[in-house]
XYZ file of N, CA, C and O in Angstrom:
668
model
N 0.833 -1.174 0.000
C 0.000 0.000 0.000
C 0.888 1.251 0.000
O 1.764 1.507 0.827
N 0.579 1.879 -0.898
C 1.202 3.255 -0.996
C 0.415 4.559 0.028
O -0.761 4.780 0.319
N 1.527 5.140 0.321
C 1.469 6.416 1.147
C 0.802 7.177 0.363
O 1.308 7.386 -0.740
N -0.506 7.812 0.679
C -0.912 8.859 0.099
C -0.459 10.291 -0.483
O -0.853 11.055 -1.365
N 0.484 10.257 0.387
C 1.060 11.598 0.512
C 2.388 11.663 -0.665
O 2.803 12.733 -1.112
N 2.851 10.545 -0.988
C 3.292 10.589 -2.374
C 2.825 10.712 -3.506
O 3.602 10.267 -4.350
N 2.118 11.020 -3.820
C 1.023 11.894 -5.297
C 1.145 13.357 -4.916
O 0.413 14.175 -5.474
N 1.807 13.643 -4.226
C 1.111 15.051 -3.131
C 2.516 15.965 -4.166
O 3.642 16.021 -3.671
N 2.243 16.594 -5.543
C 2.710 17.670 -5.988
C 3.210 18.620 -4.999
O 4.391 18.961 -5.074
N 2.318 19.178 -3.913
C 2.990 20.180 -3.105
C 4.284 19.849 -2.721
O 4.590 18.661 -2.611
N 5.598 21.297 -2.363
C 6.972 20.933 -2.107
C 6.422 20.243 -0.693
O 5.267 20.329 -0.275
N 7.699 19.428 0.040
C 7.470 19.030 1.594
C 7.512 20.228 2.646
O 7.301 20.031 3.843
N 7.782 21.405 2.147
C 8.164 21.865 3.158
C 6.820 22.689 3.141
O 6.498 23.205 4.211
N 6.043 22.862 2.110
C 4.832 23.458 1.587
C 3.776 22.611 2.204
O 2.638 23.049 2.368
N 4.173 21.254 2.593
C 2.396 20.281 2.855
C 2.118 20.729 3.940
O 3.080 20.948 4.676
N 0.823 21.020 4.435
C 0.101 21.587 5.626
C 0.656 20.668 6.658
O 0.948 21.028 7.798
N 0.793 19.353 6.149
C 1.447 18.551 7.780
C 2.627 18.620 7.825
O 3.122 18.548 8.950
N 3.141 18.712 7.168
C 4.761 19.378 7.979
C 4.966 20.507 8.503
O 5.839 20.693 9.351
N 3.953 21.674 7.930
C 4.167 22.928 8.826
C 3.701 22.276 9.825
O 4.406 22.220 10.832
N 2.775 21.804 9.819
C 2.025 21.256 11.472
C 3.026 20.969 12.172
O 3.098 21.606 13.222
N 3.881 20.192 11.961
C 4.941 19.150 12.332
C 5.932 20.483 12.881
O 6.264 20.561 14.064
N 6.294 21.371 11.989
C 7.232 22.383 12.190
C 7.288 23.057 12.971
O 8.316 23.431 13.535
N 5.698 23.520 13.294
C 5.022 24.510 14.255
C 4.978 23.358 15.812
O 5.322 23.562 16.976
N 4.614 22.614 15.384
C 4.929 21.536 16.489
C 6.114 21.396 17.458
O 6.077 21.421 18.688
N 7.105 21.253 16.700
C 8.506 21.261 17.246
C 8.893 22.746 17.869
O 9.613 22.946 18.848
N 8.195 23.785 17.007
C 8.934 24.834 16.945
C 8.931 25.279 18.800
O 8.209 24.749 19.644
N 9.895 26.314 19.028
C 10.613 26.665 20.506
C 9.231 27.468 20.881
O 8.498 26.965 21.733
N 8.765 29.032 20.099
C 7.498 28.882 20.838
C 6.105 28.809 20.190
O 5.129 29.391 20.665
N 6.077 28.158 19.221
C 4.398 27.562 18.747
C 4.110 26.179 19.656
O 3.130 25.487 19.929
N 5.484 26.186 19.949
C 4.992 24.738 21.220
C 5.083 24.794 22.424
O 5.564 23.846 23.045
N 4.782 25.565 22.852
C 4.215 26.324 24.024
C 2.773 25.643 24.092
O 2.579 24.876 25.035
N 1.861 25.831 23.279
C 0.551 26.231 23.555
C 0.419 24.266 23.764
O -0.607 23.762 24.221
N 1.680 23.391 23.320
C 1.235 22.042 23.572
C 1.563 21.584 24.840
O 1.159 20.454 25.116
N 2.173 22.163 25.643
C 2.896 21.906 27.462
C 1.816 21.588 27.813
O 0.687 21.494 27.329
N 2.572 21.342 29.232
C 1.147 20.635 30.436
C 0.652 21.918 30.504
O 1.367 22.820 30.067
N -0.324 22.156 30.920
C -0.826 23.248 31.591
C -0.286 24.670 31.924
O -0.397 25.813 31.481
N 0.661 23.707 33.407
C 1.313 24.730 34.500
C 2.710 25.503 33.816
O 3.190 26.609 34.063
N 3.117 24.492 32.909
C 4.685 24.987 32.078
C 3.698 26.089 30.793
O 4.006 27.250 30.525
N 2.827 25.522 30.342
C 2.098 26.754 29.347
C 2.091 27.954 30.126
O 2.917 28.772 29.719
N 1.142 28.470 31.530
C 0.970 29.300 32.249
C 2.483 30.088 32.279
O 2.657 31.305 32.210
N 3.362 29.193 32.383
C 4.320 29.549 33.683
C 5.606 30.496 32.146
O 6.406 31.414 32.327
N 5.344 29.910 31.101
C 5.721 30.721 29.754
C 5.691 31.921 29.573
O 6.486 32.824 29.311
N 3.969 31.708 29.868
C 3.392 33.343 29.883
C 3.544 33.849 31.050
O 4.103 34.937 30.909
N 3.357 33.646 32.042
C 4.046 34.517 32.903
C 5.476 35.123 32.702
O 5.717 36.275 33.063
N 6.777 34.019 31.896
C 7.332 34.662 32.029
C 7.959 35.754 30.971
O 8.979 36.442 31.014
N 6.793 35.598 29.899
C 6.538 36.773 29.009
C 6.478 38.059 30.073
O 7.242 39.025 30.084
N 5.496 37.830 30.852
C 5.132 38.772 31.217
C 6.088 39.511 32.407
O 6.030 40.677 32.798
N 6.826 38.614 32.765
C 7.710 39.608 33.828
C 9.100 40.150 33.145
O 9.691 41.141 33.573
N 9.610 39.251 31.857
C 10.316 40.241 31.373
C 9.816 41.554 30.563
O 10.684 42.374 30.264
N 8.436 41.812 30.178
C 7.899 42.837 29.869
C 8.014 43.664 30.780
O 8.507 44.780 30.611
N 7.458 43.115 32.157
C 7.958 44.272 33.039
C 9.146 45.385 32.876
O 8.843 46.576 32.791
N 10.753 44.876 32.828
C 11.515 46.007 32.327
C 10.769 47.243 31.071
O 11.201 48.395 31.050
N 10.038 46.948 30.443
C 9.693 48.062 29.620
C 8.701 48.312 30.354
O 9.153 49.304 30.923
N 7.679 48.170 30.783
C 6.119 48.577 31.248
C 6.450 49.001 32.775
O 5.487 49.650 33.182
N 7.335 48.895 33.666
C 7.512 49.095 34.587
C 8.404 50.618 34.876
O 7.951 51.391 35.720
N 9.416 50.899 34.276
C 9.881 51.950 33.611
C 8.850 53.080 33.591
O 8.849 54.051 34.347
N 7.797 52.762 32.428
C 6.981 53.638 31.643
C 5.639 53.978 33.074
O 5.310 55.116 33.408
N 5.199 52.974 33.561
C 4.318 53.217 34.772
C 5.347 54.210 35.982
O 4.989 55.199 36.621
N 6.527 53.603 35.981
C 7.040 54.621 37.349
C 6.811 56.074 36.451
O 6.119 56.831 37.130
N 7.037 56.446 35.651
C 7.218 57.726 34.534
C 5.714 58.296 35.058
O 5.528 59.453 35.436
N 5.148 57.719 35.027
C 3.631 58.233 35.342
C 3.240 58.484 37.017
O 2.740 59.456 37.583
N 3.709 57.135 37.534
C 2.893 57.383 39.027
C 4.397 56.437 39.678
O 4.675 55.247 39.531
N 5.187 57.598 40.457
C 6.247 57.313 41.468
C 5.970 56.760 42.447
O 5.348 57.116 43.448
N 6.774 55.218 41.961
C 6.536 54.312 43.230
C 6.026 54.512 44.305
O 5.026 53.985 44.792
N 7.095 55.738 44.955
C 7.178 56.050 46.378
C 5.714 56.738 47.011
O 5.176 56.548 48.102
N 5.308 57.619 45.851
C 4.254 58.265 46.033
C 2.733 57.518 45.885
O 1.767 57.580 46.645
N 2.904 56.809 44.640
C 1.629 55.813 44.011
C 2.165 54.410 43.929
O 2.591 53.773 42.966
N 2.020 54.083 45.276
C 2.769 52.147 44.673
C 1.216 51.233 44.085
O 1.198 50.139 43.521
N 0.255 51.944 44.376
C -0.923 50.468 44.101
C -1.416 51.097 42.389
O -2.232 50.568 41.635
N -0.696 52.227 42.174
C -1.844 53.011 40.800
C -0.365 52.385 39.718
O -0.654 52.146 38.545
N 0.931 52.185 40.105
C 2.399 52.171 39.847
C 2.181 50.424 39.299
O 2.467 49.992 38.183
N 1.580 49.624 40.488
C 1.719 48.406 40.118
C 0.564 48.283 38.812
O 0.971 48.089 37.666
N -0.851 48.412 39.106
C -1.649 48.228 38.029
C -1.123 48.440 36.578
O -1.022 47.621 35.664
N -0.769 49.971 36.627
C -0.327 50.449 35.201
C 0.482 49.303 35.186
O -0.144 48.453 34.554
N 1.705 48.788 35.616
C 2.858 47.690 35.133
C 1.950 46.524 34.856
O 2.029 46.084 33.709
N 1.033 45.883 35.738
C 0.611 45.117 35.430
C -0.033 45.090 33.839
O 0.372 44.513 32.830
N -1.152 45.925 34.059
C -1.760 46.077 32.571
C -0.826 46.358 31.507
O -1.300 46.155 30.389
N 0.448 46.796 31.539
C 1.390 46.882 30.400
C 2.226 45.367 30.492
O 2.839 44.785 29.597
N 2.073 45.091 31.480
C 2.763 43.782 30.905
C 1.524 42.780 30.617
O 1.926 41.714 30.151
N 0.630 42.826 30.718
C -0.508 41.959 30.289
C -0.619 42.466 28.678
O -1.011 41.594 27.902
N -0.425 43.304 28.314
C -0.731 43.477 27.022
C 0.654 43.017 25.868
O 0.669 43.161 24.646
N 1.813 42.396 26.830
C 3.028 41.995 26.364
C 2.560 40.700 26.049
O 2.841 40.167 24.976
N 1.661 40.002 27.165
C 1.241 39.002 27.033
C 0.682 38.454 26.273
O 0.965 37.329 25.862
N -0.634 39.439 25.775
C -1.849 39.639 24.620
C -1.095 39.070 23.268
O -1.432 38.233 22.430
N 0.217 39.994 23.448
C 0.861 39.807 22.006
C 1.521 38.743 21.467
O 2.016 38.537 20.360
N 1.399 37.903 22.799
C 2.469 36.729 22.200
C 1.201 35.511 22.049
O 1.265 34.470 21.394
N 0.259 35.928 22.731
C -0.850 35.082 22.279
C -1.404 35.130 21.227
O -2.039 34.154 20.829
N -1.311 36.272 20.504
C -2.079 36.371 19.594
C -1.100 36.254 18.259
O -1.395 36.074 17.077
N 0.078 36.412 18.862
C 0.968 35.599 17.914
C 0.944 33.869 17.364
O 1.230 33.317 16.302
N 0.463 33.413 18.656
C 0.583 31.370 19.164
C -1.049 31.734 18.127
O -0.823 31.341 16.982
N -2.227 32.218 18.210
C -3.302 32.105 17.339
C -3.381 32.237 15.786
O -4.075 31.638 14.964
N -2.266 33.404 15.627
C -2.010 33.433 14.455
C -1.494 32.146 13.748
O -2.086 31.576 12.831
N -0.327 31.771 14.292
C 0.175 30.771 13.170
C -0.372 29.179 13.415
O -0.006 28.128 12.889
N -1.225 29.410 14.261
C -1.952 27.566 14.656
C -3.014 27.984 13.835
O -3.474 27.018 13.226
N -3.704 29.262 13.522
C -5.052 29.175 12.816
C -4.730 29.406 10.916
O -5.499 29.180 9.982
N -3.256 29.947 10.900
C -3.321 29.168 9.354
C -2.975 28.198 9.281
O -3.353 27.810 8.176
N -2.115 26.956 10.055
C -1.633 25.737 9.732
C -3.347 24.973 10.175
O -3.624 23.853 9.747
N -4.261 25.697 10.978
C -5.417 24.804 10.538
C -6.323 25.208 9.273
O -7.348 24.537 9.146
N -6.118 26.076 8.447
C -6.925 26.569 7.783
C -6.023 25.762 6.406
O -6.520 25.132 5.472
N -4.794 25.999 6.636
C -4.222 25.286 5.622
C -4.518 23.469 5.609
O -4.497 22.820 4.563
N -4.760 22.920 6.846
C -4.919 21.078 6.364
C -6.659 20.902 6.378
O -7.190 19.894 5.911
N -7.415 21.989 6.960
C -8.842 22.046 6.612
C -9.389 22.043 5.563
O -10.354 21.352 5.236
N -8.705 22.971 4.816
C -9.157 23.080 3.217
C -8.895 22.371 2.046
O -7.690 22.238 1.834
N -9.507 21.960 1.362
C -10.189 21.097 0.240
C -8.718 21.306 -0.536
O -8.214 20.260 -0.945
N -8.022 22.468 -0.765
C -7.045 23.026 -1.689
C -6.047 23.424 -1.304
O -6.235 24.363 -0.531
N -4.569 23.082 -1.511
C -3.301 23.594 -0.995
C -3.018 24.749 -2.424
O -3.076 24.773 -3.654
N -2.738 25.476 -1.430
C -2.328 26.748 -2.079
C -0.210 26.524 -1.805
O 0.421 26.526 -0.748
N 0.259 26.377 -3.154
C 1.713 26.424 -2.629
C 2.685 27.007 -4.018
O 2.380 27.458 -5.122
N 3.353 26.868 -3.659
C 4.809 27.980 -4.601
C 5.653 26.977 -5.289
O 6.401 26.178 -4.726
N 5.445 27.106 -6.664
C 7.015 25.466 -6.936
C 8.466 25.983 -6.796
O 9.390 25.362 -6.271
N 8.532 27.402 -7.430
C 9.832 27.978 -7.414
C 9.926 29.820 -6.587
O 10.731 30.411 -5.867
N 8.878 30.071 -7.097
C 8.943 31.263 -6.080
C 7.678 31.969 -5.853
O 6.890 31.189 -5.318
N 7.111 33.240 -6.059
C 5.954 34.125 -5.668
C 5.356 33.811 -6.946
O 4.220 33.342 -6.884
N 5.912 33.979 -8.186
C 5.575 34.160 -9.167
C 4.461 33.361 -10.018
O 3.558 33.807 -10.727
N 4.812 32.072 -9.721
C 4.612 30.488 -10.382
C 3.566 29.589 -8.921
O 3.818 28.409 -8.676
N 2.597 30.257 -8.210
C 1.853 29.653 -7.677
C 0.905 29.088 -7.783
O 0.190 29.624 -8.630
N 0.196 27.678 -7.072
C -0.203 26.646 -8.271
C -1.390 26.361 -6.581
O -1.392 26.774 -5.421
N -2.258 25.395 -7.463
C -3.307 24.699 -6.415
C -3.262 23.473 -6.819
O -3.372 23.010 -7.954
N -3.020 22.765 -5.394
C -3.894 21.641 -5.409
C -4.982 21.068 -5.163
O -5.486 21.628 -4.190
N -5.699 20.135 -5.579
C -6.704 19.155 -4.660
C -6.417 18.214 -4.143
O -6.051 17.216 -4.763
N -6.517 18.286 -2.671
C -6.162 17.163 -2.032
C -7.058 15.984 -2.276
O -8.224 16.070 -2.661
N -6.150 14.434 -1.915
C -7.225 13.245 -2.374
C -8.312 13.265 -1.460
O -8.395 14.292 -0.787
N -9.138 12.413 -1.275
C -10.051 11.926 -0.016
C -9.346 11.736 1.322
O -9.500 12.170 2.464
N -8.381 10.779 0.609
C -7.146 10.205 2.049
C -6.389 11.208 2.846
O -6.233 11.111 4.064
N -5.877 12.277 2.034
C -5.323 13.127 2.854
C -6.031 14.117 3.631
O -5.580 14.484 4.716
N -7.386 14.693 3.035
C -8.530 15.546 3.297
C -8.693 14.782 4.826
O -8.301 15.164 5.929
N -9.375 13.645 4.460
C -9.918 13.134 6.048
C -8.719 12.880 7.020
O -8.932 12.507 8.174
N -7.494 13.080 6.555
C -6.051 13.115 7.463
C -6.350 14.192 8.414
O -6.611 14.247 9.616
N -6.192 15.188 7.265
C -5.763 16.425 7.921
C -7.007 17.129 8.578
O -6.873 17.900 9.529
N -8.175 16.832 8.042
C -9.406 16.995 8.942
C -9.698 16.690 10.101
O -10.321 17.481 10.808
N -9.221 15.206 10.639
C -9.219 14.747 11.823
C -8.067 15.097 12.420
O -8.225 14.979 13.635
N -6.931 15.488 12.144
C -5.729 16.271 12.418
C -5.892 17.681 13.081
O -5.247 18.132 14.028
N -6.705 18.162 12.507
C -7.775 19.614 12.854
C -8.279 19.471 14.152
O -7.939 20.074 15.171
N -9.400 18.327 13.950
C -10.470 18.291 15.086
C -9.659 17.391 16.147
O -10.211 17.568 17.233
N -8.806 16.688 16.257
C -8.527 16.080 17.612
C -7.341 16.683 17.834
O -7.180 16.867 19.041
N -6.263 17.145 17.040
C -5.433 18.423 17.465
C -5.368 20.018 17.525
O -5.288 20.627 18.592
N -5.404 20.536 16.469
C -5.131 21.593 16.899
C -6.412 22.064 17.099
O -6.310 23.041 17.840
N -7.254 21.918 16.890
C -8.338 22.638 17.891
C -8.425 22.831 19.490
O -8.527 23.975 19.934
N -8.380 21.600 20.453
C -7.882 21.676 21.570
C -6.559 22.744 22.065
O -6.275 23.088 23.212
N -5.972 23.071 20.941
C -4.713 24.133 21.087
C -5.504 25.399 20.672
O -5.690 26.032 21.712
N -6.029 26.025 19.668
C -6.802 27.160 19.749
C -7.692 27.184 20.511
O -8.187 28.309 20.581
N -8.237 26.325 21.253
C -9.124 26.234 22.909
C -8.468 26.830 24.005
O -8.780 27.519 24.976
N -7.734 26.469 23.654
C -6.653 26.811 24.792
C -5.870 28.540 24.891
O -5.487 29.209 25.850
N -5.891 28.809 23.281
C -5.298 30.151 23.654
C -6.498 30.918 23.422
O -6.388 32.057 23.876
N -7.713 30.658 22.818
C -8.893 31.345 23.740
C -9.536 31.761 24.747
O -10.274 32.729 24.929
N -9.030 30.575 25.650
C -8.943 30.547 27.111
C -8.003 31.394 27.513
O -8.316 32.033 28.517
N -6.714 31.662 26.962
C -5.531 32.569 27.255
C -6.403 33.534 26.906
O -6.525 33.874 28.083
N -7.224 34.392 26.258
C -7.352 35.497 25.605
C -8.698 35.620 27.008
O -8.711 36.520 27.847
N -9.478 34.739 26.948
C -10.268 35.164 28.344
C -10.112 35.406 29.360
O -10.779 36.199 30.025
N -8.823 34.519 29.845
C -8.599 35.330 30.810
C -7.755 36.179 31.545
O -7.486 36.295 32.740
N -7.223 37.047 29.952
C -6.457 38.340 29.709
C -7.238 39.406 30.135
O -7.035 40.345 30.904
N -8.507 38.920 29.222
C -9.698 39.822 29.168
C -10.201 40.430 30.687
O -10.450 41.603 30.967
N -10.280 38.902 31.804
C -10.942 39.050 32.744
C -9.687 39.568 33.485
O -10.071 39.755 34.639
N -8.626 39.831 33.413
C -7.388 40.509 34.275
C -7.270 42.227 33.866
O -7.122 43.196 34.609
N -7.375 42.159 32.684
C -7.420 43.578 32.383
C -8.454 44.383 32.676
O -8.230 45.574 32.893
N -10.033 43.759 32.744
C -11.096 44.139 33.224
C -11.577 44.425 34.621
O -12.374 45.223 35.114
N -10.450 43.059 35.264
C -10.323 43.155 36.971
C -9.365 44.510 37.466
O -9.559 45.206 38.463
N -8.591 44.609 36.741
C -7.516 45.970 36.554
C -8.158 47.310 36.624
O -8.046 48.267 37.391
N -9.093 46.977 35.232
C -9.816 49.032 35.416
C -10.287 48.749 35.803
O -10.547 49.896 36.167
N -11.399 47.789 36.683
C -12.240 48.083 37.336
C -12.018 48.741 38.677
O -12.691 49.640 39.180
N -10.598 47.931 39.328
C -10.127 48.722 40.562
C -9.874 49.846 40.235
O -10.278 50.644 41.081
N -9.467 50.231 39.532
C -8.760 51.710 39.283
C -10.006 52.553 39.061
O -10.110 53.705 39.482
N -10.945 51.909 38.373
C -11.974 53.209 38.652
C -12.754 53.386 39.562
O -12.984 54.508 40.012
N -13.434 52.052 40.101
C -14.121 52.434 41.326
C -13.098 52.533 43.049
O -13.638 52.645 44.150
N -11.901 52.468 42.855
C -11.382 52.596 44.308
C -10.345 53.826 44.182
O -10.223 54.674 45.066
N -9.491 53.822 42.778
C -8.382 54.709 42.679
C -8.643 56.074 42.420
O -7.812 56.936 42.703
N -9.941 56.386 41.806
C -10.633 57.437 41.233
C -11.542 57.749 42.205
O -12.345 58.665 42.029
């Protein structure tokens, strides 16, 4: 029995499952595959080396010495939005490597920008990379949705103190 994936015109480095594979391995698109506590503990420590920039920029505004609880928020919320960015980086490239093995058609390059070509994938590879979709990376864009909620609910917990206690 032959491998499906040998009929497969697209280059290898072009087939939606090897980016998968790529993004897989990669140092941080594979982040979002850790246990849990090592995912969390990533972003956190996104977020405390953001601190050097956001922490800086908050003392600039409200001096420690004078404002330490208005000093921490601002840092906080600037480094939460350091955070935002690297999430929405991990969404970006998991939601084209699923959009790329979802779809009916590989869009790929033989030699450069110029000369770009489509394929149709067979049946065999379609229902590959379909179930590839739904029992992987979906559970991973679950997950940095969940990151994005409860960014949402930290930044929201943030102004809310600041307006009804700091104001």
């Amino acid at each position: 029995m032959s491998n499906p994936t040998s009929f497969c015109p697209v280059p290898k480095e072009q087939q939606p499952i090897n980016e998968y594979q790529e993004l897989q391995t990669s140092w941080f698109f594979g982040w979002v595959k850790l246990e849990p506590i090592k995912y969390v503990a990533k972003l956190v420590w996104v977020g405390i080396w953001s601190l050097i920039v956001t922490a800086p920029l908050a003392a600039a505004s409200f001096p420690i010495a004078k404002f330490p609880l208005q000093f921490g928020l601002c840092a906080i919320a600037g480094s939460s939005l350091f955070i935002t960015l690297a999430a929405i980086r991990l969404y970006l490239g998991w939601i084209y490597v699923k959009n790329r093995l979802y779809g009916e058609t590989i869009f790929y390059e033989e030699s450069g920008w110029y000369d770009g070509q489509t394929w149709l994938k067979t049946p065999e590879i379609l229902t590959r990379d379909r179930l590839l979709v739904s029992y992987e990376i979906q559970p991973i864009l679950n997950r940095i949705k969940n990151t994005f909620l409860t960014l949402l609910a930290t930044f929201v917990s943030v102004l809310s103190y600041w307006l009804l206690f700091i104001n």
